[in-house]
Amino acid sequence: MAKTLPLRSDVKLEETWNLNDLFKSEEEFNSAIITLEKEVDDFVERFNGQIKDAASVNLALKGYAALFEKIVPIGTYTSLASSVDLTDDMAQMRSSKFGSISAKISSKLSFVNSELSELPAEVLEEAQNQSADFKVYLEKVIQKKEFQLHPEVEKTLAAFSSTFSSAYGLYNTTKMADMAFEDFEVDGKKYPLSYVSFEGGWESEVNTDKRHAAFNAFSNKLRDYQHTTAKTYDMHLQAEKTTSDIRGYETIFDYLLFNQEVDRTMYDRQIDLITKELAPHMRKYAKLLQKVHGLDKMTFADLKIPLDPTYEPVITIEESKKHINDALSIMGDDYLNMVNRAYDERWIDFAQNKGKSTGAFCSSPYGNHPYMLISWTGSMEDVFVLAHELGHAGHFYNANRAQNIFNARPSLYFIEAPSTMNEMFVANQMLSNSDDPKFKRWVISSIVARTYYHNFVTHLLEAAYQRKVYERIDSGGSVTANILNDLKRGVLEEFWGEDVEINDGAELTWMRQPHYFMGLYPYTYSAGLTISTQVSKRILEEGQPAVEEWLEVLKAGGTKSPAELAKMAGVDITTEQPLLDTISYIGDLIDQLVVLTEEIEAAE
């Protein structure tokens, strides 16, 4: 049964992350801001109006990079401190204060890209030849030239940056601070409900009456906030559309995909192919769940139940270390050292508490170690989630050491490949440990339900819905709660067909996902998992040589496009074949589940 969440002040210290590695005290944090503001002013005085030739380009970029190395830990500290307790007034005020300071700094520094973009391409190319450090950065400046606005306009836009991003903060405040869930009742007994307990427990609860009651209670509370949340989202969308228009992009999709170094063809293919080709496999999986659990009908509220709930082991944080270490040892000693440091030095926030951000994420500030957030529930699924976040950590642990601050981060299209790769490693390691049909079925169902359902289905359906939203915005429209509900329901009904009833409340799942405030992000999960599925197969078959190639991909950071990074690892994502191969692999896994279930039932 779910428990009422404790206050942040009441959770165990060892289950929280140690932000002192960023700043040891509030005084040190405030001092860093004062120093940063002074250094920004000194930089502006020295370089504003002075970036005129190749030598001054590289000199300015060197100082510019140094400033960003100081901005990153300050911004990271404010966001991480805020994310673990959205009811902490001090953390929220600190975050808001830095948002204003950051906008002011961005406005002051906007001249750098303005002056660079006004230089002839030959000068920028000469600067590239003089210093390899800023070659990639300058290449992007050249590509963006046509979308760069007048320096004063850029300065004004930068000054409004915190205002433009405020919708995301408002969304989180509504979701985590204002939205309080009442207990729900089943057979005269009350059960506590929260965002964390629903997504981490009740959503996959085996007892159908409890699961459905929790789903209804959760949906009813979301419904109370649907209009505010929709208006918040529309604010964000209109800001994106306006920016796209004034910069001269043909569509909002072109604007959002530009920095991802992905064309519309790759984006659309990811959504269209999966919607068409994966749906039959997932409907078969849904029917298997229905059969095993003896459900009269399969509804959206039933899709997260485990195939074999009797085989769901409970695991402690300490016990998870062995599974993680065994699975990720294939990546080598340096990678494993990072994993162990993450546990031992409190890089991970495991605690469940009121006001904590839902889901899981990894933040990897340049020049510092990564930080991971997870709400540990004790289910084996948490091992997959943690392995996923450690994949992000391992990526930037390698990239940040090998590249400068401008070159470390790859395209969003590639960002989920290293994380989902680690989930594959965990699954493969578990499968190699036993031939017991029940255990094999549990592991394979975990891969399907956690790794593929979550990353390939949930996020894919978010992407299909998101595309419809942006098509509406691009044509000059806006969105309301009713419109968003209709769009979401339509996408769910198209994918699941007659095999799954889309019950009331399912349409509100658009309210649960913060990714919608991060541009065209949801589709990248399936893109990343397509790459990692193919590469993990190579590593299993070829061993160390394939591992070494993958480590080089991680170290490359953002110095190459997604297609180039994938090619380094032996995958050609410019064709549909890797995606079709991955969908076929998912289908094979589901077929194995059907066979194993028949085998188990015959033996009972």
PDB file of N, CA, C and O in Angstrom, residues 6-12 15-17 84-85 349-354 356:
ATOM      1  N   PRO A   6       6.878  11.736   3.168  1.00  0.00           N
ATOM      2  CA  PRO A   6       7.419  12.583   4.228  1.00  0.00           C
ATOM      3  C   PRO A   6       7.854  13.943   3.684  1.00  0.00           C
ATOM      4  O   PRO A   6       7.980  14.135   2.466  1.00  0.00           O
ATOM      5  N   LEU A   7       8.102  14.868   4.578  1.00  0.00           N
ATOM      6  CA  LEU A   7       8.681  16.148   4.195  1.00  0.00           C
ATOM      7  C   LEU A   7      10.143  15.924   3.822  1.00  0.00           C
ATOM      8  O   LEU A   7      10.774  14.962   4.258  1.00  0.00           O
ATOM      9  N   ARG A   8      10.708  16.821   3.045  1.00  0.00           N
ATOM     10  CA  ARG A   8      12.110  16.699   2.639  1.00  0.00           C
ATOM     11  C   ARG A   8      13.026  16.668   3.869  1.00  0.00           C
ATOM     12  O   ARG A   8      14.020  15.935   3.890  1.00  0.00           O
ATOM     13  N   SER A   9      12.674  17.419   4.887  1.00  0.00           N
ATOM     14  CA  SER A   9      13.512  17.509   6.089  1.00  0.00           C
ATOM     15  C   SER A   9      13.545  16.200   6.884  1.00  0.00           C
ATOM     16  O   SER A   9      14.405  16.004   7.739  1.00  0.00           O
ATOM     17  N   ASP A  10      12.618  15.280   6.569  1.00  0.00           N
ATOM     18  CA  ASP A  10      12.526  14.035   7.340  1.00  0.00           C
ATOM     19  C   ASP A  10      13.130  12.821   6.642  1.00  0.00           C
ATOM     20  O   ASP A  10      13.124  11.724   7.195  1.00  0.00           O
ATOM     21  N   VAL A  11      13.634  12.994   5.420  1.00  0.00           N
ATOM     22  CA  VAL A  11      14.198  11.833   4.704  1.00  0.00           C
ATOM     23  C   VAL A  11      15.649  11.607   5.140  1.00  0.00           C
ATOM     24  O   VAL A  11      16.308  12.502   5.657  1.00  0.00           O
ATOM     25  N   LYS A  12      16.135  10.383   4.910  1.00  0.00           N
ATOM     26  CA  LYS A  12      17.506  10.045   5.307  1.00  0.00           C
ATOM     27  C   LYS A  12      18.520  10.798   4.446  1.00  0.00           C
ATOM     28  O   LYS A  12      18.412  10.832   3.225  1.00  0.00           O
ATOM     29  N   GLU A  15      20.152   9.142   1.463  1.00  0.00           N
ATOM     30  CA  GLU A  15      19.325   8.922   0.278  1.00  0.00           C
ATOM     31  C   GLU A  15      19.153  10.200  -0.546  1.00  0.00           C
ATOM     32  O   GLU A  15      18.397  10.228  -1.514  1.00  0.00           O
ATOM     33  N   THR A  16      19.865  11.252  -0.156  1.00  0.00           N
ATOM     34  CA  THR A  16      19.793  12.520  -0.886  1.00  0.00           C
ATOM     35  C   THR A  16      21.128  12.796  -1.572  1.00  0.00           C
ATOM     36  O   THR A  16      22.168  12.251  -1.188  1.00  0.00           O
ATOM     37  N   TRP A  17      21.104  13.641  -2.586  1.00  0.00           N
ATOM     38  CA  TRP A  17      22.370  13.999  -3.235  1.00  0.00           C
ATOM     39  C   TRP A  17      23.087  15.095  -2.472  1.00  0.00           C
ATOM     40  O   TRP A  17      22.492  15.834  -1.689  1.00  0.00           O
ATOM     41  N   VAL A  84      14.075  19.054  -5.836  1.00  0.00           N
ATOM     42  CA  VAL A  84      13.799  18.048  -4.806  1.00  0.00           C
ATOM     43  C   VAL A  84      12.739  18.506  -3.807  1.00  0.00           C
ATOM     44  O   VAL A  84      12.259  17.711  -2.998  1.00  0.00           O
ATOM     45  N   ASP A  85      12.360  19.785  -3.869  1.00  0.00           N
ATOM     46  CA  ASP A  85      11.289  20.251  -2.976  1.00  0.00           C
ATOM     47  C   ASP A  85      10.704  21.554  -3.504  1.00  0.00           C
ATOM     48  O   ASP A  85      11.200  22.645  -3.219  1.00  0.00           O
ATOM     49  N   ASP A 349      19.920  11.214  -5.907  1.00  0.00           N
ATOM     50  CA  ASP A 349      18.869  11.520  -4.932  1.00  0.00           C
ATOM     51  C   ASP A 349      17.795  10.448  -5.045  1.00  0.00           C
ATOM     52  O   ASP A 349      17.011  10.413  -5.991  1.00  0.00           O
ATOM     53  N   PHE A 350      17.794   9.525  -4.072  1.00  0.00           N
ATOM     54  CA  PHE A 350      16.870   8.378  -4.082  1.00  0.00           C
ATOM     55  C   PHE A 350      15.555   8.663  -3.357  1.00  0.00           C
ATOM     56  O   PHE A 350      14.564   7.981  -3.574  1.00  0.00           O
ATOM     57  N   ALA A 351      15.545   9.620  -2.452  1.00  0.00           N
ATOM     58  CA  ALA A 351      14.447   9.797  -1.496  1.00  0.00           C
ATOM     59  C   ALA A 351      13.102  10.064  -2.173  1.00  0.00           C
ATOM     60  O   ALA A 351      13.030  10.631  -3.262  1.00  0.00           O
ATOM     61  N   GLN A 352      12.041   9.635  -1.499  1.00  0.00           N
ATOM     62  CA  GLN A 352      10.681  10.038  -1.861  1.00  0.00           C
ATOM     63  C   GLN A 352      10.244  11.074  -0.843  1.00  0.00           C
ATOM     64  O   GLN A 352      10.299  10.835   0.358  1.00  0.00           O
ATOM     65  N   ASN A 353       9.822  12.235  -1.294  1.00  0.00           N
ATOM     66  CA  ASN A 353       9.315  13.244  -0.359  1.00  0.00           C
ATOM     67  C   ASN A 353       8.332  14.176  -1.053  1.00  0.00           C
ATOM     68  O   ASN A 353       8.284  14.254  -2.285  1.00  0.00           O
ATOM     69  N   LYS A 354       7.551  14.874  -0.254  1.00  0.00           N
ATOM     70  CA  LYS A 354       6.571  15.820  -0.783  1.00  0.00           C
ATOM     71  C   LYS A 354       7.293  16.928  -1.558  1.00  0.00           C
ATOM     72  O   LYS A 354       8.345  17.410  -1.143  1.00  0.00           O
ATOM     73  N   LYS A 356       8.793  16.779  -4.385  1.00  0.00           N
ATOM     74  CA  LYS A 356       9.907  16.385  -5.240  1.00  0.00           C
ATOM     75  C   LYS A 356       9.433  16.174  -6.674  1.00  0.00           C
ATOM     76  O   LYS A 356       8.344  15.659  -6.909  1.00  0.00           O
TER      77      LYS A 356
END
